[in-house]
Amino acid sequence: MARQIKSPNIEKSFYKLPYFSVLGVLVFVILFAVLWRPLNLERTVYIPLSSQAETTVINNPHSSVEIEEARIEMVDGKPDAEQVTESSDEPEDEIVKDELDDIIDEKDNTVQYTISRGDTLHDILLRYNVNKNDIYQLTTKFKQLANLRIGQQITWTTDDDHNLQSFSWIISSNNIRIYEKSGDKFIESSETVESVPENVIIKGEIQSSFVTDARKSGLTNNEISIITRALQWRLDFRRLQVADKFVAIVKREMHGERLTNSQLIGVRIKNGSKDYYAILADDGKYYNINGDSLSQSFFRYPLMKQARVSSHFNPRRLHPISGQVTPHNGVDFAVSRGTPVLSVGNGEVVIAKYSGSAGNYIAIRHGRQYMTTYMHLDKILVKPGQQVKQGEKIALSGNTGRSTGPHLHFELHINNKPVNPLTASLPISEGLTGKSKNVFLEKAKEVKSKLSL
Ligand SMILES: [Zn+2]
């Protein structure tokens, strides 16, 4: 561009309309971007600029590259030196799920789901891999299923090949619609019996694994998953041994023969000589017998001090050149090579190795639901299988893999999905205090007395 302006043809070409308009658009976009900056508190110009680039210079790839460079210069405030234009952070190998994940994923044939904003039945079932033809049959035949409301609960069961067997929709506590497969069609029936909540005590002993033996004892997959989540920070379920025991109280709501809702009231697991309790409080959370939190807290940043964010989490990021959607599943912190990288929580290192475009790469599992990853590291200081504490130095940041400037790429996954680590709601480890603690201790005493093994 600069060279062209110096050329002797500048006078003539300046008055040629197409050339002029391209220049005009470029000047407009750059002006827009510069003016935008003071308004943008976080100094991220991803959304306004990429959409601008998309709509104004859609047929001119050269201009679009120019704009991307202008953007980076502006965000950083320092041209060239610290450009971060990585195109992908995908590690070459997947994070391996452990046995408990596999067992839960594989045989989770009954799903309880609460409708939330923006949900449609079609999308929910698709997300859970239900056979598309069954989804079509159900939603086209029963138009009333378009009237699901926020907060209502649906439950469905599939066979091992994802074919829908039955579907139920709880409209209210005494009005439930049931859709049962018969041949290749669904038949609707309704129940208007008032549901009767009942506390059930279930006991078992470990013979092979917690999931298998809990199922054998009569706990549903949904109840097992509530138990493993409630105790995920206190107990590693894989370490349970043969002859360890468990007992749970679940409040189940039955509509006739059908289980429509269940809630874990309390659970006790005896691992060797040690007892682990999780008791439900009035705030809907689980605490140990003394009202202490079962949760564990996280740092927002894997660094000793806050650093400038050079690229934000963006699941719909457009690639600067190809225009394709290439999600940015984490946050990039512009830190110089050799900056200490800290684990954001207690956990176990599951991956620590060099991996393609991610460079030197660490993945840490925290409890059952959380995973963090750290990429483009200069030096890895931990080994797979190692237990790490919150705040422990696990690596030095760097510029390895597909990265064009020193930075730390950090991801947070909740239930195996990447989320924005800067805004995601993270568990807080706060125990009960004051009046709510006294109320809880009373209740816990009563629940504990029923949790005998
Ligand atoms: Zn990144």
Short mmCIF file of C-alpha atoms and ligand atoms in Angstrom, two decimals:
data_model
loop_
_atom_site.label_atom_id
_atom_site.label_comp_id
_atom_site.label_asym_id
_atom_site.label_seq_id
_atom_site.Cartn_x
_atom_site.Cartn_y
_atom_site.Cartn_z
CA MET A 1 0.00 0.00 0.00
CA ALA A 2 2.74 2.47 0.96
CA ARG A 3 4.73 1.66 -2.14
CA GLN A 4 1.73 2.30 -4.36
CA ILE A 5 1.18 5.73 -2.92
CA LYS A 6 4.74 6.71 -3.82
CA SER A 7 4.39 5.51 -7.43
CA PRO A 8 4.11 8.11 -10.20
CA ASN A 9 0.66 6.83 -11.15
CA ILE A 10 -0.83 8.02 -7.93
CA GLU A 11 -2.42 11.17 -9.41
CA LYS A 12 -4.33 9.26 -12.09
CA SER A 13 -5.38 6.27 -10.04
CA PHE A 14 -6.54 8.41 -7.18
CA TYR A 15 -9.42 9.66 -9.28
CA LYS A 16 -10.42 6.19 -10.48
CA LEU A 17 -13.60 5.48 -8.60
CA PRO A 18 -13.13 1.78 -7.54
CA TYR A 19 -9.67 2.44 -6.17
CA PHE A 20 -10.85 5.52 -4.38
CA SER A 21 -13.71 3.65 -2.77
CA VAL A 22 -11.45 0.89 -1.48
CA LEU A 23 -9.17 3.52 0.02
CA GLY A 24 -12.17 5.32 1.46
CA VAL A 25 -13.49 2.17 3.09
CA LEU A 26 -10.08 1.44 4.56
CA VAL A 27 -9.72 4.95 5.96
CA PHE A 28 -13.23 4.72 7.39
CA VAL A 29 -12.58 1.37 9.05
CA ILE A 30 -9.28 2.50 10.56
CA LEU A 31 -10.83 5.76 11.77
CA PHE A 32 -13.74 3.84 13.23
CA ALA A 33 -11.36 1.53 15.04
CA VAL A 34 -9.27 4.38 16.46
CA LEU A 35 -12.34 6.28 17.62
CA TRP A 36 -13.81 3.13 19.09
CA ARG A 37 -10.90 2.52 21.41
CA PRO A 38 -11.62 5.07 24.13
CA LEU A 39 -15.12 3.64 24.45
CA ASN A 40 -13.92 0.12 24.85
CA LEU A 41 -12.95 -0.41 28.45
CA GLU A 42 -11.45 -3.85 28.09
CA ARG A 43 -9.56 -2.82 24.97
CA THR A 44 -10.79 -5.75 23.03
CA VAL A 45 -11.84 -4.86 19.56
CA TYR A 46 -12.73 -8.29 18.36
CA ILE A 47 -16.44 -7.97 17.85
CA PRO A 48 -16.75 -4.50 16.32
CA LEU A 49 -13.76 -4.88 14.03
CA SER A 50 -14.22 -8.35 12.72
CA SER A 51 -17.84 -7.65 11.87
CA GLN A 52 -16.81 -4.41 10.22
CA ALA A 53 -14.16 -6.16 8.18
CA GLU A 54 -16.67 -8.78 7.17
CA THR A 55 -19.31 -6.42 5.92
CA THR A 56 -17.28 -3.67 4.30
CA VAL A 57 -14.46 -5.37 2.45
CA ILE A 58 -15.94 -8.74 1.88
CA ASN A 59 -14.61 -9.11 -1.69
CA ASN A 60 -11.15 -7.81 -1.04
CA PRO A 61 -8.97 -10.25 0.84
CA HIS A 62 -5.94 -8.00 0.60
CA SER A 63 -7.69 -5.15 2.36
CA SER A 64 -8.99 -7.48 5.02
CA VAL A 65 -5.47 -8.60 5.86
CA GLU A 66 -4.43 -4.94 6.11
CA ILE A 67 -7.24 -4.31 8.53
CA GLU A 68 -6.32 -7.27 10.70
CA GLU A 69 -2.78 -5.93 10.98
CA ALA A 70 -4.06 -2.50 11.86
CA ARG A 71 -6.21 -4.07 14.53
CA ILE A 72 -3.36 -5.92 16.18
CA GLU A 73 -1.17 -2.85 16.17
CA MET A 74 -3.89 -0.88 17.82
CA VAL A 75 -4.77 -3.43 20.48
CA ASP A 76 -1.20 -3.89 21.52
CA GLY A 77 -0.18 -0.27 21.26
CA LYS A 78 3.19 -1.68 20.23
CA PRO A 79 3.57 -2.52 16.56
CA ASP A 80 5.26 -5.75 15.46
CA ALA A 81 7.21 -6.63 18.58
CA GLU A 82 4.41 -8.45 20.43
CA GLN A 83 2.08 -9.48 17.66
CA VAL A 84 0.06 -12.53 18.52
CA THR A 85 -1.53 -13.92 15.41
CA GLU A 86 -1.83 -17.60 16.24
CA SER A 87 -4.40 -19.27 14.06
CA SER A 88 -5.15 -22.30 16.21
CA ASP A 89 -4.44 -23.61 19.69
CA GLU A 90 -5.74 -27.08 19.14
CA PRO A 91 -3.53 -29.69 20.74
CA GLU A 92 -3.02 -32.70 18.52
CA ASP A 93 -4.32 -35.19 21.02
CA GLU A 94 -7.59 -35.12 22.88
CA ILE A 95 -7.78 -34.89 26.65
CA VAL A 96 -8.34 -38.48 27.63
CA LYS A 97 -11.43 -39.13 29.68
CA ASP A 98 -10.99 -41.40 32.65
CA GLU A 99 -12.92 -44.56 33.41
CA LEU A 100 -15.61 -42.87 35.49
CA ASP A 101 -16.37 -40.41 32.65
CA ASP A 102 -16.59 -43.27 30.18
CA ILE A 103 -18.95 -45.31 32.31
CA ILE A 104 -21.23 -42.36 32.97
CA ASP A 105 -21.21 -41.22 29.33
CA GLU A 106 -21.74 -44.65 27.89
CA LYS A 107 -24.69 -45.87 29.84
CA ASP A 108 -26.45 -42.63 30.60
CA ASN A 109 -29.62 -43.63 28.79
CA THR A 110 -32.08 -41.70 30.93
CA VAL A 111 -31.71 -37.94 31.02
CA GLN A 112 -33.52 -35.45 33.25
CA TYR A 113 -33.45 -31.95 31.83
CA THR A 114 -34.83 -28.62 33.05
CA ILE A 115 -35.93 -26.20 30.32
CA SER A 116 -34.03 -22.93 30.26
CA ARG A 117 -34.26 -19.78 28.18
CA GLY A 118 -33.99 -20.24 24.43
CA ASP A 119 -34.39 -24.03 24.52
CA THR A 120 -36.38 -25.87 21.90
CA LEU A 121 -37.13 -29.57 22.23
CA HIS A 122 -35.59 -30.27 18.84
CA ASP A 123 -32.26 -28.66 19.82
CA ILE A 124 -32.13 -30.25 23.28
CA LEU A 125 -32.62 -33.78 21.94
CA LEU A 126 -30.17 -33.16 19.11
CA ARG A 127 -27.56 -31.98 21.61
CA TYR A 128 -27.95 -35.29 23.46
CA ASN A 129 -27.51 -37.29 20.24
CA VAL A 130 -31.05 -38.62 20.11
CA ASN A 131 -31.88 -40.25 16.76
CA LYS A 132 -32.95 -37.47 14.36
CA ASN A 133 -35.83 -39.43 12.91
CA ASP A 134 -37.31 -39.95 16.39
CA ILE A 135 -36.97 -36.24 17.12
CA TYR A 136 -38.79 -35.49 13.88
CA GLN A 137 -41.57 -38.00 14.60
CA LEU A 138 -42.14 -36.66 18.09
CA THR A 139 -42.03 -32.92 17.37
CA THR A 140 -44.10 -33.00 14.17
CA LYS A 141 -46.81 -35.27 15.52
CA PHE A 142 -47.26 -33.49 18.86
CA LYS A 143 -47.29 -29.74 18.17
CA GLN A 144 -48.04 -29.02 21.84
CA LEU A 145 -44.40 -29.91 22.58
CA ALA A 146 -43.48 -26.50 21.17
CA ASN A 147 -45.00 -25.05 24.36
CA LEU A 148 -42.33 -26.13 26.84
CA ARG A 149 -41.83 -23.48 29.46
CA ILE A 150 -38.72 -22.35 31.35
CA GLY A 151 -38.29 -24.37 34.53
CA GLN A 152 -40.37 -27.34 33.39
CA GLN A 153 -38.72 -30.71 33.52
CA ILE A 154 -38.48 -33.29 30.78
CA THR A 155 -37.09 -36.81 31.03
CA TRP A 156 -36.29 -39.22 28.25
CA THR A 157 -34.85 -42.67 27.79
CA THR A 158 -32.97 -44.00 24.78
CA ASP A 159 -31.64 -47.43 23.91
CA ASP A 160 -27.90 -47.98 23.34
CA ASP A 161 -28.23 -46.83 19.71
CA HIS A 162 -29.72 -43.46 20.70
CA ASN A 163 -33.24 -44.41 19.61
CA LEU A 164 -35.82 -42.64 21.72
CA GLN A 165 -37.89 -45.08 23.78
CA SER A 166 -39.98 -42.78 25.94
CA PHE A 167 -40.30 -39.11 26.71
CA SER A 168 -42.12 -37.39 29.55
CA TRP A 169 -43.02 -33.75 30.09
CA ILE A 170 -43.93 -32.57 33.57
CA ILE A 171 -46.32 -29.67 33.06
CA SER A 172 -47.12 -29.43 36.76
CA SER A 173 -46.88 -31.72 39.79
CA ASN A 174 -50.16 -33.43 38.90
CA ASN A 175 -50.08 -33.14 35.14
CA ILE A 176 -47.58 -35.19 33.24
CA ARG A 177 -47.59 -36.14 29.54
CA ILE A 178 -45.93 -39.32 28.45
CA TYR A 179 -44.88 -40.25 24.92
CA GLU A 180 -44.06 -43.88 24.49
CA LYS A 181 -42.67 -45.51 21.37
CA SER A 182 -44.75 -48.25 19.90
CA GLY A 183 -43.44 -49.68 16.62
CA ASP A 184 -42.02 -46.62 14.90
CA LYS A 185 -44.63 -44.20 16.25
CA PHE A 186 -45.11 -42.39 19.53
CA ILE A 187 -48.29 -42.63 21.58
CA GLU A 188 -49.29 -39.93 24.03
CA SER A 189 -50.84 -40.57 27.40
CA SER A 190 -51.24 -38.38 30.45
CA GLU A 191 -51.21 -38.89 34.17
CA THR A 192 -53.03 -36.62 36.53
CA VAL A 193 -52.11 -38.40 39.75
CA GLU A 194 -50.57 -36.18 42.40
CA SER A 195 -46.93 -37.15 42.78
CA VAL A 196 -45.89 -38.55 46.13
CA PRO A 197 -42.40 -37.61 47.29
CA GLU A 198 -40.75 -40.35 49.27
CA ASN A 199 -37.38 -40.59 51.03
CA VAL A 200 -35.55 -43.74 50.02
CA ILE A 201 -32.43 -45.09 51.73
CA ILE A 202 -30.06 -46.99 49.44
CA LYS A 203 -27.02 -48.92 50.65
CA GLY A 204 -24.26 -50.70 48.82
CA GLU A 205 -20.76 -52.06 48.92
CA ILE A 206 -17.91 -51.66 46.42
CA GLN A 207 -17.20 -54.83 44.49
CA SER A 208 -15.89 -53.43 41.23
CA SER A 209 -16.34 -49.65 40.85
CA PHE A 210 -18.51 -47.00 42.45
CA VAL A 211 -20.63 -46.45 39.35
CA THR A 212 -21.28 -50.14 38.75
CA ASP A 213 -22.07 -50.94 42.38
CA ALA A 214 -24.15 -47.82 42.92
CA ARG A 215 -26.26 -48.82 39.92
CA LYS A 216 -26.56 -52.34 41.22
CA SER A 217 -27.81 -50.99 44.55
CA GLY A 218 -30.62 -49.11 42.79
CA LEU A 219 -29.32 -45.56 42.39
CA THR A 220 -30.13 -43.97 39.03
CA ASN A 221 -27.46 -42.49 36.78
CA ASN A 222 -28.73 -39.05 37.62
CA GLU A 223 -28.40 -39.71 41.36
CA ILE A 224 -24.91 -41.18 40.90
CA SER A 225 -23.84 -38.12 39.02
CA ILE A 226 -25.17 -35.81 41.79
CA ILE A 227 -23.19 -37.82 44.38
CA THR A 228 -19.94 -37.75 42.40
CA ARG A 229 -20.31 -34.01 41.81
CA ALA A 230 -21.12 -33.24 45.47
CA LEU A 231 -18.01 -35.07 46.72
CA GLN A 232 -15.69 -34.41 43.77
CA TRP A 233 -13.27 -32.22 45.75
CA ARG A 234 -13.03 -34.51 48.78
CA LEU A 235 -12.91 -37.99 47.38
CA ASP A 236 -11.30 -39.55 44.34
CA PHE A 237 -13.90 -42.16 43.44
CA ARG A 238 -11.31 -44.24 41.58
CA ARG A 239 -9.51 -44.83 44.88
CA LEU A 240 -12.48 -46.62 46.45
CA GLN A 241 -11.58 -50.19 47.37
CA VAL A 242 -13.41 -53.48 47.49
CA ALA A 243 -15.54 -53.66 50.70
CA ASP A 244 -15.81 -49.86 51.02
CA LYS A 245 -19.42 -48.94 51.73
CA PHE A 246 -21.90 -46.23 50.79
CA VAL A 247 -25.38 -45.15 51.84
CA ALA A 248 -27.56 -42.42 50.32
CA ILE A 249 -30.93 -40.86 51.09
CA VAL A 250 -32.75 -39.69 47.99
CA LYS A 251 -36.10 -37.93 47.86
CA ARG A 252 -37.92 -39.41 44.90
CA GLU A 253 -41.12 -38.19 43.31
CA MET A 254 -43.11 -40.92 41.68
CA HIS A 255 -45.99 -40.58 39.26
CA GLY A 256 -47.44 -44.05 39.55
CA GLU A 257 -44.56 -46.30 38.53
CA ARG A 258 -42.54 -43.54 36.95
CA LEU A 259 -39.71 -41.70 38.70
CA THR A 260 -40.11 -38.07 37.68
CA ASN A 261 -37.73 -36.26 39.98
CA SER A 262 -35.09 -37.09 42.53
CA GLN A 263 -33.00 -35.09 44.94
CA LEU A 264 -30.03 -36.25 46.99
CA ILE A 265 -30.66 -35.43 50.68
CA GLY A 266 -27.45 -36.89 52.03
CA VAL A 267 -24.75 -39.41 51.29
CA ARG A 268 -22.02 -41.14 53.28
CA ILE A 269 -19.14 -43.00 51.72
CA LYS A 270 -16.74 -45.00 53.85
CA ASN A 271 -13.31 -45.29 52.26
CA GLY A 272 -11.15 -47.49 54.49
CA SER A 273 -11.57 -45.99 57.94
CA LYS A 274 -12.51 -42.54 56.67
CA ASP A 275 -16.09 -41.26 56.30
CA TYR A 276 -17.12 -38.71 53.69
CA TYR A 277 -20.46 -36.96 54.03
CA ALA A 278 -22.40 -34.60 51.76
CA ILE A 279 -25.62 -33.18 53.22
CA LEU A 280 -28.04 -30.92 51.37
CA ALA A 281 -28.62 -27.49 52.95
CA ASP A 282 -31.52 -25.08 52.38
CA ASP A 283 -29.42 -23.10 49.88
CA GLY A 284 -29.40 -26.13 47.55
CA LYS A 285 -25.68 -26.83 48.11
CA TYR A 286 -23.93 -29.72 49.82
CA TYR A 287 -21.80 -29.40 52.96
CA ASN A 288 -20.00 -31.79 55.24
CA ILE A 289 -21.37 -32.77 58.65
CA ASN A 290 -19.93 -29.57 60.25
CA GLY A 291 -21.39 -27.18 57.67
CA ASP A 292 -18.04 -26.68 55.91
CA SER A 293 -18.02 -26.25 52.15
CA LEU A 294 -17.30 -29.31 50.03
CA SER A 295 -16.29 -27.05 47.20
CA GLN A 296 -12.91 -25.75 46.23
CA SER A 297 -12.07 -22.32 44.95
CA PHE A 298 -10.24 -21.30 41.78
CA PHE A 299 -8.00 -18.42 40.80
CA ARG A 300 -9.27 -16.43 37.79
CA TYR A 301 -5.75 -16.10 36.40
CA PRO A 302 -2.96 -18.67 36.26
CA LEU A 303 -0.44 -15.88 36.90
CA MET A 304 0.95 -14.09 39.95
CA LYS A 305 -0.39 -10.79 38.74
CA GLN A 306 -2.98 -9.78 36.19
CA ALA A 307 -1.62 -9.47 32.67
CA ARG A 308 -2.90 -7.80 29.54
CA VAL A 309 -5.32 -9.96 27.55
CA SER A 310 -4.15 -10.03 23.93
CA SER A 311 -6.96 -12.27 22.70
CA HIS A 312 -10.26 -13.05 24.38
CA PHE A 313 -12.34 -16.20 24.51
CA ASN A 314 -14.39 -16.26 21.32
CA PRO A 315 -16.30 -19.36 20.17
CA ARG A 316 -17.23 -17.61 16.91
CA ARG A 317 -13.86 -16.13 16.04
CA LEU A 318 -13.34 -15.67 12.31
CA HIS A 319 -9.99 -16.58 10.93
CA PRO A 320 -8.32 -13.37 9.68
CA ILE A 321 -7.48 -14.82 6.26
CA SER A 322 -9.78 -17.75 5.50
CA GLY A 323 -12.86 -16.13 7.06
CA GLN A 324 -13.75 -19.53 8.56
CA VAL A 325 -15.04 -19.87 12.10
CA THR A 326 -12.09 -21.04 14.20
CA PRO A 327 -13.09 -20.84 17.85
CA HIS A 328 -10.64 -19.34 20.32
CA ASN A 329 -11.35 -21.65 23.25
CA GLY A 330 -9.32 -19.77 25.81
CA VAL A 331 -7.78 -16.47 26.79
CA ASP A 332 -4.35 -15.25 25.72
CA PHE A 333 -2.29 -13.36 28.26
CA ALA A 334 0.56 -11.30 26.82
CA VAL A 335 3.40 -12.27 29.16
CA SER A 336 7.10 -12.39 28.41
CA ARG A 337 8.90 -15.70 28.05
CA GLY A 338 9.78 -17.30 31.39
CA THR A 339 6.83 -15.93 33.37
CA PRO A 340 5.78 -18.42 36.10
CA VAL A 341 2.49 -20.19 35.31
CA LEU A 342 0.40 -21.30 38.32
CA SER A 343 -2.27 -23.97 38.65
CA VAL A 344 -5.59 -22.19 39.26
CA GLY A 345 -6.79 -24.92 41.62
CA ASN A 346 -5.93 -28.21 43.30
CA GLY A 347 -5.88 -31.04 40.81
CA GLU A 348 -4.13 -33.80 38.96
CA VAL A 349 -1.92 -33.29 35.92
CA VAL A 350 -3.37 -35.40 33.09
CA ILE A 351 -1.23 -34.16 30.20
CA ALA A 352 2.23 -32.56 30.24
CA LYS A 353 3.97 -32.82 26.88
CA TYR A 354 4.78 -31.19 23.56
CA SER A 355 1.72 -31.34 21.32
CA GLY A 356 1.68 -29.86 17.80
CA SER A 357 0.26 -26.37 17.51
CA ALA A 358 -0.27 -26.12 21.28
CA GLY A 359 3.47 -26.40 21.86
CA ASN A 360 4.46 -27.41 25.36
CA TYR A 361 1.12 -28.11 26.88
CA ILE A 362 -0.35 -28.99 30.32
CA ALA A 363 -3.87 -30.17 31.17
CA ILE A 364 -5.01 -30.37 34.80
CA ARG A 365 -8.17 -32.04 36.01
CA HIS A 366 -9.85 -30.44 39.03
CA GLY A 367 -12.48 -32.64 40.65
CA ARG A 368 -14.86 -34.28 38.20
CA GLN A 369 -16.25 -31.32 36.31
CA TYR A 370 -13.35 -28.96 35.76
CA MET A 371 -10.29 -29.04 33.53
CA THR A 372 -7.75 -26.32 32.78
CA THR A 373 -5.14 -26.24 30.00
CA TYR A 374 -2.02 -24.12 29.56
CA MET A 375 -0.32 -23.81 26.15
CA HIS A 376 2.75 -22.49 24.28
CA LEU A 377 4.86 -23.02 27.44
CA ASP A 378 8.60 -22.61 27.44
CA LYS A 379 9.26 -25.13 30.18
CA ILE A 380 7.01 -27.75 31.80
CA LEU A 381 7.68 -28.30 35.53
CA VAL A 382 5.20 -31.10 36.27
CA LYS A 383 4.57 -34.70 35.20
CA PRO A 384 1.39 -36.55 34.21
CA GLY A 385 -0.23 -38.12 37.29
CA GLN A 386 1.23 -35.52 39.64
CA GLN A 387 -1.07 -33.87 42.21
CA VAL A 388 -0.77 -30.09 42.23
CA LYS A 389 -1.99 -27.47 44.69
CA GLN A 390 -3.69 -24.20 43.91
CA GLY A 391 -1.00 -21.59 43.19
CA GLU A 392 1.72 -24.16 42.54
CA LYS A 393 4.22 -23.21 39.81
CA ILE A 394 3.65 -25.70 36.99
CA ALA A 395 5.50 -24.10 34.07
CA LEU A 396 7.26 -21.11 32.58
CA SER A 397 5.38 -19.37 29.78
CA GLY A 398 6.81 -19.23 26.31
CA ASN A 399 6.27 -19.15 22.58
CA THR A 400 6.25 -22.82 21.52
CA GLY A 401 3.95 -24.46 18.96
CA ARG A 402 1.89 -22.36 16.57
CA SER A 403 2.43 -18.99 18.20
CA THR A 404 4.06 -15.89 16.80
CA GLY A 405 4.75 -14.09 20.04
CA PRO A 406 5.34 -14.94 23.69
CA HIS A 407 2.02 -15.45 25.44
CA LEU A 408 0.09 -17.88 27.63
CA HIS A 409 -3.04 -19.48 26.22
CA PHE A 410 -5.29 -20.61 29.10
CA GLU A 411 -8.51 -22.63 28.86
CA LEU A 412 -11.18 -23.66 31.36
CA HIS A 413 -13.50 -26.56 30.58
CA ILE A 414 -16.63 -27.28 32.60
CA ASN A 415 -18.28 -30.65 31.91
CA ASN A 416 -15.94 -31.10 28.93
CA LYS A 417 -16.97 -27.84 27.25
CA PRO A 418 -14.69 -24.79 26.94
CA VAL A 419 -16.05 -21.71 28.70
CA ASN A 420 -14.79 -18.15 29.17
CA PRO A 421 -12.40 -18.38 32.14
CA LEU A 422 -12.73 -14.68 32.88
CA THR A 423 -16.50 -14.77 33.33
CA ALA A 424 -17.50 -18.39 34.09
CA SER A 425 -19.14 -18.96 37.44
CA LEU A 426 -16.65 -20.86 39.56
CA PRO A 427 -17.34 -22.77 42.75
CA ILE A 428 -16.77 -20.78 45.92
CA SER A 429 -15.59 -22.59 49.01
CA GLU A 430 -17.56 -20.87 51.73
CA GLY A 431 -18.96 -22.70 54.71
CA LEU A 432 -22.24 -21.88 56.41
CA THR A 433 -22.32 -19.28 59.18
CA GLY A 434 -24.76 -17.83 61.71
CA LYS A 435 -28.38 -18.84 61.69
CA SER A 436 -28.24 -20.89 58.48
CA LYS A 437 -25.41 -22.92 60.02
CA ASN A 438 -27.48 -23.70 63.12
CA VAL A 439 -30.44 -24.74 61.00
CA PHE A 440 -28.14 -26.94 58.93
CA LEU A 441 -26.44 -28.59 61.93
CA GLU A 442 -29.84 -29.62 63.31
CA LYS A 443 -30.83 -31.13 59.98
CA ALA A 444 -27.41 -32.75 59.46
CA LYS A 445 -27.69 -34.52 62.82
CA GLU A 446 -30.98 -36.07 61.83
CA VAL A 447 -29.79 -37.06 58.34
CA LYS A 448 -26.56 -38.51 59.75
CA SER A 449 -28.50 -40.76 62.12
CA LYS A 450 -30.20 -42.34 59.09
CA LEU A 451 -26.97 -42.82 57.18
CA SER A 452 -25.86 -45.91 59.07
CA LEU A 453 -23.94 -48.56 57.20
ZN ZN B 1 -4.92 -18.43 22.34
#
